Amino acid sequence: MDELHDNKSLAAFSGKLEALSDIIHKISCEISCKCSGGEYALATTTALFNALSSYSWDAKMVLSLAAFAVKYGEY
């Protein structure tokens, strides 16, 4: 029974992780596509906040920083 519960928990966690990676990828693409010219900073910021409207301010910050790190970070 515990193994079945563990499999369900793992599947739920995997789904949440995939959803977060999709959001981070979307934000990263938004940053790289629209910020390259520099003239669309307000439009990019507005689009990012609209995409993240259902999240708390803390989550918005973490997701945005994660997307920025994926795009510009060095490993």
PDB file of N, CA and C in Angstrom:
ATOM      1  N   MET A   1       0.819  -1.188   0.000  1.00  0.00           N
ATOM      2  CA  MET A   1       0.000   0.000   0.000  1.00  0.00           C
ATOM      3  C   MET A   1       0.868   1.259   0.000  1.00  0.00           C
ATOM      4  N   ASP A   2       1.945   1.251   0.778  1.00  0.00           N
ATOM      5  CA  ASP A   2       2.832   2.408   0.821  1.00  0.00           C
ATOM      6  C   ASP A   2       3.478   2.658  -0.535  1.00  0.00           C
ATOM      7  N   GLU A   3       3.792   1.580  -1.254  1.00  0.00           N
ATOM      8  CA  GLU A   3       4.411   1.730  -2.569  1.00  0.00           C
ATOM      9  C   GLU A   3       3.456   2.423  -3.536  1.00  0.00           C
ATOM     10  N   LEU A   4       2.171   2.085  -3.472  1.00  0.00           N
ATOM     11  CA  LEU A   4       1.170   2.721  -4.319  1.00  0.00           C
ATOM     12  C   LEU A   4       1.059   4.200  -3.981  1.00  0.00           C
ATOM     13  N   HIS A   5       1.071   4.521  -2.703  1.00  0.00           N
ATOM     14  CA  HIS A   5       1.015   5.918  -2.266  1.00  0.00           C
ATOM     15  C   HIS A   5       2.248   6.671  -2.747  1.00  0.00           C
ATOM     16  N   ASP A   6       3.419   6.041  -2.662  1.00  0.00           N
ATOM     17  CA  ASP A   6       4.655   6.664  -3.114  1.00  0.00           C
ATOM     18  C   ASP A   6       4.617   6.921  -4.619  1.00  0.00           C
ATOM     19  N   ASN A   7       4.074   5.989  -5.387  1.00  0.00           N
ATOM     20  CA  ASN A   7       3.980   6.170  -6.830  1.00  0.00           C
ATOM     21  C   ASN A   7       3.044   7.324  -7.181  1.00  0.00           C
ATOM     22  N   LYS A   8       1.931   7.446  -6.455  1.00  0.00           N
ATOM     23  CA  LYS A   8       1.003   8.547  -6.686  1.00  0.00           C
ATOM     24  C   LYS A   8       1.654   9.881  -6.323  1.00  0.00           C
ATOM     25  N   SER A   9       2.384   9.895  -5.223  1.00  0.00           N
ATOM     26  CA  SER A   9       3.072  11.115  -4.800  1.00  0.00           C
ATOM     27  C   SER A   9       4.135  11.509  -5.816  1.00  0.00           C
ATOM     28  N   LEU A  10       4.858  10.533  -6.321  1.00  0.00           N
ATOM     29  CA  LEU A  10       5.891  10.797  -7.317  1.00  0.00           C
ATOM     30  C   LEU A  10       5.281  11.322  -8.608  1.00  0.00           C
ATOM     31  N   ALA A  11       4.156  10.754  -9.015  1.00  0.00           N
ATOM     32  CA  ALA A  11       3.481  11.211 -10.227  1.00  0.00           C
ATOM     33  C   ALA A  11       2.969  12.638 -10.053  1.00  0.00           C
ATOM     34  N   ALA A  12       2.428  12.954  -8.898  1.00  0.00           N
ATOM     35  CA  ALA A  12       1.939  14.307  -8.628  1.00  0.00           C
ATOM     36  C   ALA A  12       3.092  15.301  -8.609  1.00  0.00           C
ATOM     37  N   PHE A  13       4.188  14.928  -7.977  1.00  0.00           N
ATOM     38  CA  PHE A  13       5.364  15.796  -7.941  1.00  0.00           C
ATOM     39  C   PHE A  13       5.922  16.002  -9.335  1.00  0.00           C
ATOM     40  N   SER A  14       5.969  14.942 -10.115  1.00  0.00           N
ATOM     41  CA  SER A  14       6.477  15.033 -11.485  1.00  0.00           C
ATOM     42  C   SER A  14       5.624  15.971 -12.326  1.00  0.00           C
ATOM     43  N   GLY A  15       4.308  15.906 -12.142  1.00  0.00           N
ATOM     44  CA  GLY A  15       3.407  16.802 -12.866  1.00  0.00           C
ATOM     45  C   GLY A  15       3.622  18.254 -12.491  1.00  0.00           C
ATOM     46  N   LYS A  16       3.815  18.514 -11.187  1.00  0.00           N
ATOM     47  CA  LYS A  16       4.062  19.878 -10.732  1.00  0.00           C
ATOM     48  C   LYS A  16       5.412  20.392 -11.244  1.00  0.00           C
ATOM     49  N   LEU A  17       6.401  19.522 -11.239  1.00  0.00           N
ATOM     50  CA  LEU A  17       7.718  19.904 -11.734  1.00  0.00           C
ATOM     51  C   LEU A  17       7.675  20.236 -13.224  1.00  0.00           C
ATOM     52  N   GLU A  18       6.936  19.449 -13.975  1.00  0.00           N
ATOM     53  CA  GLU A  18       6.799  19.704 -15.408  1.00  0.00           C
ATOM     54  C   GLU A  18       6.070  21.031 -15.651  1.00  0.00           C
ATOM     55  N   ALA A  19       5.041  21.303 -14.877  1.00  0.00           N
ATOM     56  CA  ALA A  19       4.312  22.562 -15.021  1.00  0.00           C
ATOM     57  C   ALA A  19       5.219  23.751 -14.703  1.00  0.00           C
ATOM     58  N   LEU A  20       6.023  23.641 -13.653  1.00  0.00           N
ATOM     59  CA  LEU A  20       6.954  24.718 -13.316  1.00  0.00           C
ATOM     60  C   LEU A  20       8.011  24.908 -14.394  1.00  0.00           C
ATOM     61  N   SER A  21       8.518  23.817 -14.948  1.00  0.00           N
ATOM     62  CA  SER A  21       9.521  23.948 -15.998  1.00  0.00           C
ATOM     63  C   SER A  21       8.927  24.584 -17.241  1.00  0.00           C
ATOM     64  N   ASP A  22       7.661  24.308 -17.528  1.00  0.00           N
ATOM     65  CA  ASP A  22       6.992  24.957 -18.661  1.00  0.00           C
ATOM     66  C   ASP A  22       6.863  26.456 -18.435  1.00  0.00           C
ATOM     67  N   ILE A  23       6.500  26.848 -17.218  1.00  0.00           N
ATOM     68  CA  ILE A  23       6.365  28.269 -16.899  1.00  0.00           C
ATOM     69  C   ILE A  23       7.721  28.965 -16.987  1.00  0.00           C
ATOM     70  N   ILE A  24       8.753  28.330 -16.433  1.00  0.00           N
ATOM     71  CA  ILE A  24      10.097  28.917 -16.475  1.00  0.00           C
ATOM     72  C   ILE A  24      10.574  29.043 -17.916  1.00  0.00           C
ATOM     73  N   HIS A  25      10.303  28.047 -18.731  1.00  0.00           N
ATOM     74  CA  HIS A  25      10.685  28.103 -20.154  1.00  0.00           C
ATOM     75  C   HIS A  25       9.943  29.235 -20.860  1.00  0.00           C
ATOM     76  N   LYS A  26       8.661  29.387 -20.589  1.00  0.00           N
ATOM     77  CA  LYS A  26       7.868  30.453 -21.207  1.00  0.00           C
ATOM     78  C   LYS A  26       8.424  31.825 -20.836  1.00  0.00           C
ATOM     79  N   ILE A  27       8.738  32.008 -19.561  1.00  0.00           N
ATOM     80  CA  ILE A  27       9.287  33.287 -19.109  1.00  0.00           C
ATOM     81  C   ILE A  27      10.652  33.531 -19.734  1.00  0.00           C
ATOM     82  N   SER A  28      11.465  32.503 -19.795  1.00  0.00           N
ATOM     83  CA  SER A  28      12.795  32.621 -20.389  1.00  0.00           C
ATOM     84  C   SER A  28      12.699  33.031 -21.857  1.00  0.00           C
ATOM     85  N   CYS A  29      11.777  32.429 -22.575  1.00  0.00           N
ATOM     86  CA  CYS A  29      11.574  32.797 -23.980  1.00  0.00           C
ATOM     87  C   CYS A  29      11.084  34.232 -24.112  1.00  0.00           C
ATOM     88  N   GLU A  30      10.195  34.618 -23.216  1.00  0.00           N
ATOM     89  CA  GLU A  30       9.673  35.995 -23.219  1.00  0.00           C
ATOM     90  C   GLU A  30      10.816  36.983 -22.994  1.00  0.00           C
ATOM     91  N   ILE A  31      11.686  36.678 -22.062  1.00  0.00           N
ATOM     92  CA  ILE A  31      12.822  37.550 -21.766  1.00  0.00           C
ATOM     93  C   ILE A  31      13.762  37.631 -22.965  1.00  0.00           C
ATOM     94  N   SER A  32      14.112  36.500 -23.531  1.00  0.00           N
ATOM     95  CA  SER A  32      15.101  36.499 -24.604  1.00  0.00           C
ATOM     96  C   SER A  32      14.551  37.052 -25.913  1.00  0.00           C
ATOM     97  N   CYS A  33      13.300  36.816 -26.202  1.00  0.00           N
ATOM     98  CA  CYS A  33      12.734  37.281 -27.472  1.00  0.00           C
ATOM     99  C   CYS A  33      12.424  38.767 -27.476  1.00  0.00           C
ATOM    100  N   LYS A  34      11.887  39.260 -26.395  1.00  0.00           N
ATOM    101  CA  LYS A  34      11.426  40.649 -26.385  1.00  0.00           C
ATOM    102  C   LYS A  34      12.434  41.631 -25.817  1.00  0.00           C
ATOM    103  N   CYS A  35      13.388  41.148 -25.044  1.00  0.00           N
ATOM    104  CA  CYS A  35      14.341  42.078 -24.436  1.00  0.00           C
ATOM    105  C   CYS A  35      15.572  42.303 -25.293  1.00  0.00           C
ATOM    106  N   SER A  36      15.704  41.580 -26.369  1.00  0.00           N
ATOM    107  CA  SER A  36      16.904  41.729 -27.182  1.00  0.00           C
ATOM    108  C   SER A  36      16.982  43.101 -27.832  1.00  0.00           C
ATOM    109  N   GLY A  37      15.845  43.696 -28.175  1.00  0.00           N
ATOM    110  CA  GLY A  37      15.840  45.008 -28.795  1.00  0.00           C
ATOM    111  C   GLY A  37      15.892  46.143 -27.800  1.00  0.00           C
ATOM    112  N   GLY A  38      15.372  45.949 -26.624  1.00  0.00           N
ATOM    113  CA  GLY A  38      15.409  46.964 -25.586  1.00  0.00           C
ATOM    114  C   GLY A  38      14.231  47.914 -25.583  1.00  0.00           C
ATOM    115  N   GLU A  39      13.537  48.069 -26.690  1.00  0.00           N
ATOM    116  CA  GLU A  39      12.453  49.043 -26.744  1.00  0.00           C
ATOM    117  C   GLU A  39      11.125  48.504 -26.220  1.00  0.00           C
ATOM    118  N   TYR A  40      11.053  47.235 -25.931  1.00  0.00           N
ATOM    119  CA  TYR A  40       9.802  46.628 -25.489  1.00  0.00           C
ATOM    120  C   TYR A  40       9.827  46.240 -24.011  1.00  0.00           C
ATOM    121  N   ALA A  41      10.565  46.962 -23.200  1.00  0.00           N
ATOM    122  CA  ALA A  41      10.712  46.600 -21.783  1.00  0.00           C
ATOM    123  C   ALA A  41       9.368  46.622 -21.056  1.00  0.00           C
ATOM    124  N   LEU A  42       8.562  47.646 -21.270  1.00  0.00           N
ATOM    125  CA  LEU A  42       7.270  47.741 -20.594  1.00  0.00           C
ATOM    126  C   LEU A  42       6.334  46.627 -21.062  1.00  0.00           C
ATOM    127  N   ALA A  43       6.296  46.359 -22.356  1.00  0.00           N
ATOM    128  CA  ALA A  43       5.444  45.297 -22.891  1.00  0.00           C
ATOM    129  C   ALA A  43       5.882  43.933 -22.370  1.00  0.00           C
ATOM    130  N   THR A  44       7.180  43.713 -22.279  1.00  0.00           N
ATOM    131  CA  THR A  44       7.696  42.445 -21.763  1.00  0.00           C
ATOM    132  C   THR A  44       7.342  42.270 -20.294  1.00  0.00           C
ATOM    133  N   THR A  45       7.531  43.326 -19.514  1.00  0.00           N
ATOM    134  CA  THR A  45       7.205  43.267 -18.090  1.00  0.00           C
ATOM    135  C   THR A  45       5.717  43.006 -17.884  1.00  0.00           C
ATOM    136  N   THR A  46       4.893  43.685 -18.647  1.00  0.00           N
ATOM    137  CA  THR A  46       3.443  43.489 -18.544  1.00  0.00           C
ATOM    138  C   THR A  46       3.051  42.068 -18.930  1.00  0.00           C
ATOM    139  N   ALA A  47       3.641  41.540 -19.994  1.00  0.00           N
ATOM    140  CA  ALA A  47       3.342  40.168 -20.423  1.00  0.00           C
ATOM    141  C   ALA A  47       3.768  39.158 -19.358  1.00  0.00           C
ATOM    142  N   LEU A  48       4.922  39.398 -18.746  1.00  0.00           N
ATOM    143  CA  LEU A  48       5.385  38.491 -17.689  1.00  0.00           C
ATOM    144  C   LEU A  48       4.456  38.527 -16.479  1.00  0.00           C
ATOM    145  N   PHE A  49       4.048  39.717 -16.063  1.00  0.00           N
ATOM    146  CA  PHE A  49       3.145  39.806 -14.922  1.00  0.00           C
ATOM    147  C   PHE A  49       1.777  39.215 -15.232  1.00  0.00           C
ATOM    148  N   ASN A  50       1.319  39.348 -16.462  1.00  0.00           N
ATOM    149  CA  ASN A  50       0.051  38.717 -16.841  1.00  0.00           C
ATOM    150  C   ASN A  50       0.171  37.202 -16.816  1.00  0.00           C
ATOM    151  N   ALA A  51       1.293  36.671 -17.284  1.00  0.00           N
ATOM    152  CA  ALA A  51       1.507  35.223 -17.289  1.00  0.00           C
ATOM    153  C   ALA A  51       1.615  34.669 -15.869  1.00  0.00           C
ATOM    154  N   LEU A  52       2.088  35.496 -14.949  1.00  0.00           N
ATOM    155  CA  LEU A  52       2.293  35.060 -13.567  1.00  0.00           C
ATOM    156  C   LEU A  52       1.234  35.600 -12.608  1.00  0.00           C
ATOM    157  N   SER A  53       0.126  36.065 -13.124  1.00  0.00           N
ATOM    158  CA  SER A  53      -0.874  36.745 -12.295  1.00  0.00           C
ATOM    159  C   SER A  53      -1.467  35.867 -11.192  1.00  0.00           C
ATOM    160  N   SER A  54      -1.484  34.564 -11.395  1.00  0.00           N
ATOM    161  CA  SER A  54      -2.087  33.687 -10.387  1.00  0.00           C
ATOM    162  C   SER A  54      -1.129  33.317  -9.258  1.00  0.00           C
ATOM    163  N   TYR A  55       0.105  33.769  -9.332  1.00  0.00           N
ATOM    164  CA  TYR A  55       1.109  33.431  -8.319  1.00  0.00           C
ATOM    165  C   TYR A  55       1.304  34.587  -7.345  1.00  0.00           C
ATOM    166  N   SER A  56       1.797  34.262  -6.156  1.00  0.00           N
ATOM    167  CA  SER A  56       2.116  35.298  -5.171  1.00  0.00           C
ATOM    168  C   SER A  56       3.349  36.074  -5.645  1.00  0.00           C
ATOM    169  N   TRP A  57       3.593  37.221  -5.017  1.00  0.00           N
ATOM    170  CA  TRP A  57       4.750  38.027  -5.413  1.00  0.00           C
ATOM    171  C   TRP A  57       6.054  37.265  -5.203  1.00  0.00           C
ATOM    172  N   ASP A  58       6.129  36.491  -4.136  1.00  0.00           N
ATOM    173  CA  ASP A  58       7.328  35.693  -3.881  1.00  0.00           C
ATOM    174  C   ASP A  58       7.548  34.683  -5.007  1.00  0.00           C
ATOM    175  N   ALA A  59       6.481  34.007  -5.407  1.00  0.00           N
ATOM    176  CA  ALA A  59       6.593  33.014  -6.477  1.00  0.00           C
ATOM    177  C   ALA A  59       6.946  33.685  -7.801  1.00  0.00           C
ATOM    178  N   LYS A  60       6.382  34.857  -8.064  1.00  0.00           N
ATOM    179  CA  LYS A  60       6.722  35.598  -9.287  1.00  0.00           C
ATOM    180  C   LYS A  60       8.214  35.896  -9.336  1.00  0.00           C
ATOM    181  N   MET A  61       8.757  36.321  -8.195  1.00  0.00           N
ATOM    182  CA  MET A  61      10.168  36.647  -8.139  1.00  0.00           C
ATOM    183  C   MET A  61      11.027  35.403  -8.380  1.00  0.00           C
ATOM    184  N   VAL A  62      10.686  34.315  -7.709  1.00  0.00           N
ATOM    185  CA  VAL A  62      11.470  33.082  -7.840  1.00  0.00           C
ATOM    186  C   VAL A  62      11.401  32.549  -9.270  1.00  0.00           C
ATOM    187  N   LEU A  63      10.219  32.516  -9.860  1.00  0.00           N
ATOM    188  CA  LEU A  63      10.081  32.023 -11.227  1.00  0.00           C
ATOM    189  C   LEU A  63      10.816  32.917 -12.223  1.00  0.00           C
ATOM    190  N   SER A  64      10.730  34.231 -12.039  1.00  0.00           N
ATOM    191  CA  SER A  64      11.431  35.153 -12.932  1.00  0.00           C
ATOM    192  C   SER A  64      12.945  35.009 -12.804  1.00  0.00           C
ATOM    193  N   LEU A  65      13.433  34.889 -11.577  1.00  0.00           N
ATOM    194  CA  LEU A  65      14.876  34.705 -11.384  1.00  0.00           C
ATOM    195  C   LEU A  65      15.351  33.364 -11.938  1.00  0.00           C
ATOM    196  N   ALA A  66      14.530  32.336 -11.790  1.00  0.00           N
ATOM    197  CA  ALA A  66      14.882  31.030 -12.353  1.00  0.00           C
ATOM    198  C   ALA A  66      14.960  31.104 -13.874  1.00  0.00           C
ATOM    199  N   ALA A  67      14.003  31.792 -14.485  1.00  0.00           N
ATOM    200  CA  ALA A  67      14.017  31.940 -15.942  1.00  0.00           C
ATOM    201  C   ALA A  67      15.227  32.750 -16.387  1.00  0.00           C
ATOM    202  N   PHE A  68      15.552  33.800 -15.648  1.00  0.00           N
ATOM    203  CA  PHE A  68      16.723  34.611 -15.969  1.00  0.00           C
ATOM    204  C   PHE A  68      17.996  33.785 -15.839  1.00  0.00           C
ATOM    205  N   ALA A  69      18.081  32.967 -14.797  1.00  0.00           N
ATOM    206  CA  ALA A  69      19.264  32.121 -14.587  1.00  0.00           C
ATOM    207  C   ALA A  69      19.391  31.063 -15.677  1.00  0.00           C
ATOM    208  N   VAL A  70      18.263  30.524 -16.124  1.00  0.00           N
ATOM    209  CA  VAL A  70      18.300  29.517 -17.198  1.00  0.00           C
ATOM    210  C   VAL A  70      18.850  30.164 -18.470  1.00  0.00           C
ATOM    211  N   LYS A  71      18.428  31.383 -18.733  1.00  0.00           N
ATOM    212  CA  LYS A  71      18.842  32.064 -19.965  1.00  0.00           C
ATOM    213  C   LYS A  71      20.277  32.592 -19.887  1.00  0.00           C
ATOM    214  N   TYR A  72      20.632  33.224 -18.790  1.00  0.00           N
ATOM    215  CA  TYR A  72      21.902  33.949 -18.719  1.00  0.00           C
ATOM    216  C   TYR A  72      22.913  33.373 -17.737  1.00  0.00           C
ATOM    217  N   GLY A  73      22.528  32.386 -16.946  1.00  0.00           N
ATOM    218  CA  GLY A  73      23.428  31.832 -15.946  1.00  0.00           C
ATOM    219  C   GLY A  73      24.495  30.931 -16.561  1.00  0.00           C
ATOM    220  N   GLU A  74      25.586  30.830 -15.852  1.00  0.00           N
ATOM    221  CA  GLU A  74      26.662  29.937 -16.260  1.00  0.00           C
ATOM    222  C   GLU A  74      26.750  28.794 -15.273  1.00  0.00           C
ATOM    223  N   TYR A  75      27.008  27.629 -15.771  1.00  0.00           N
ATOM    224  CA  TYR A  75      27.076  26.438 -14.916  1.00  0.00           C
ATOM    225  C   TYR A  75      28.490  26.125 -14.567  1.00  0.00           C
TER     226      TYR A  75
END
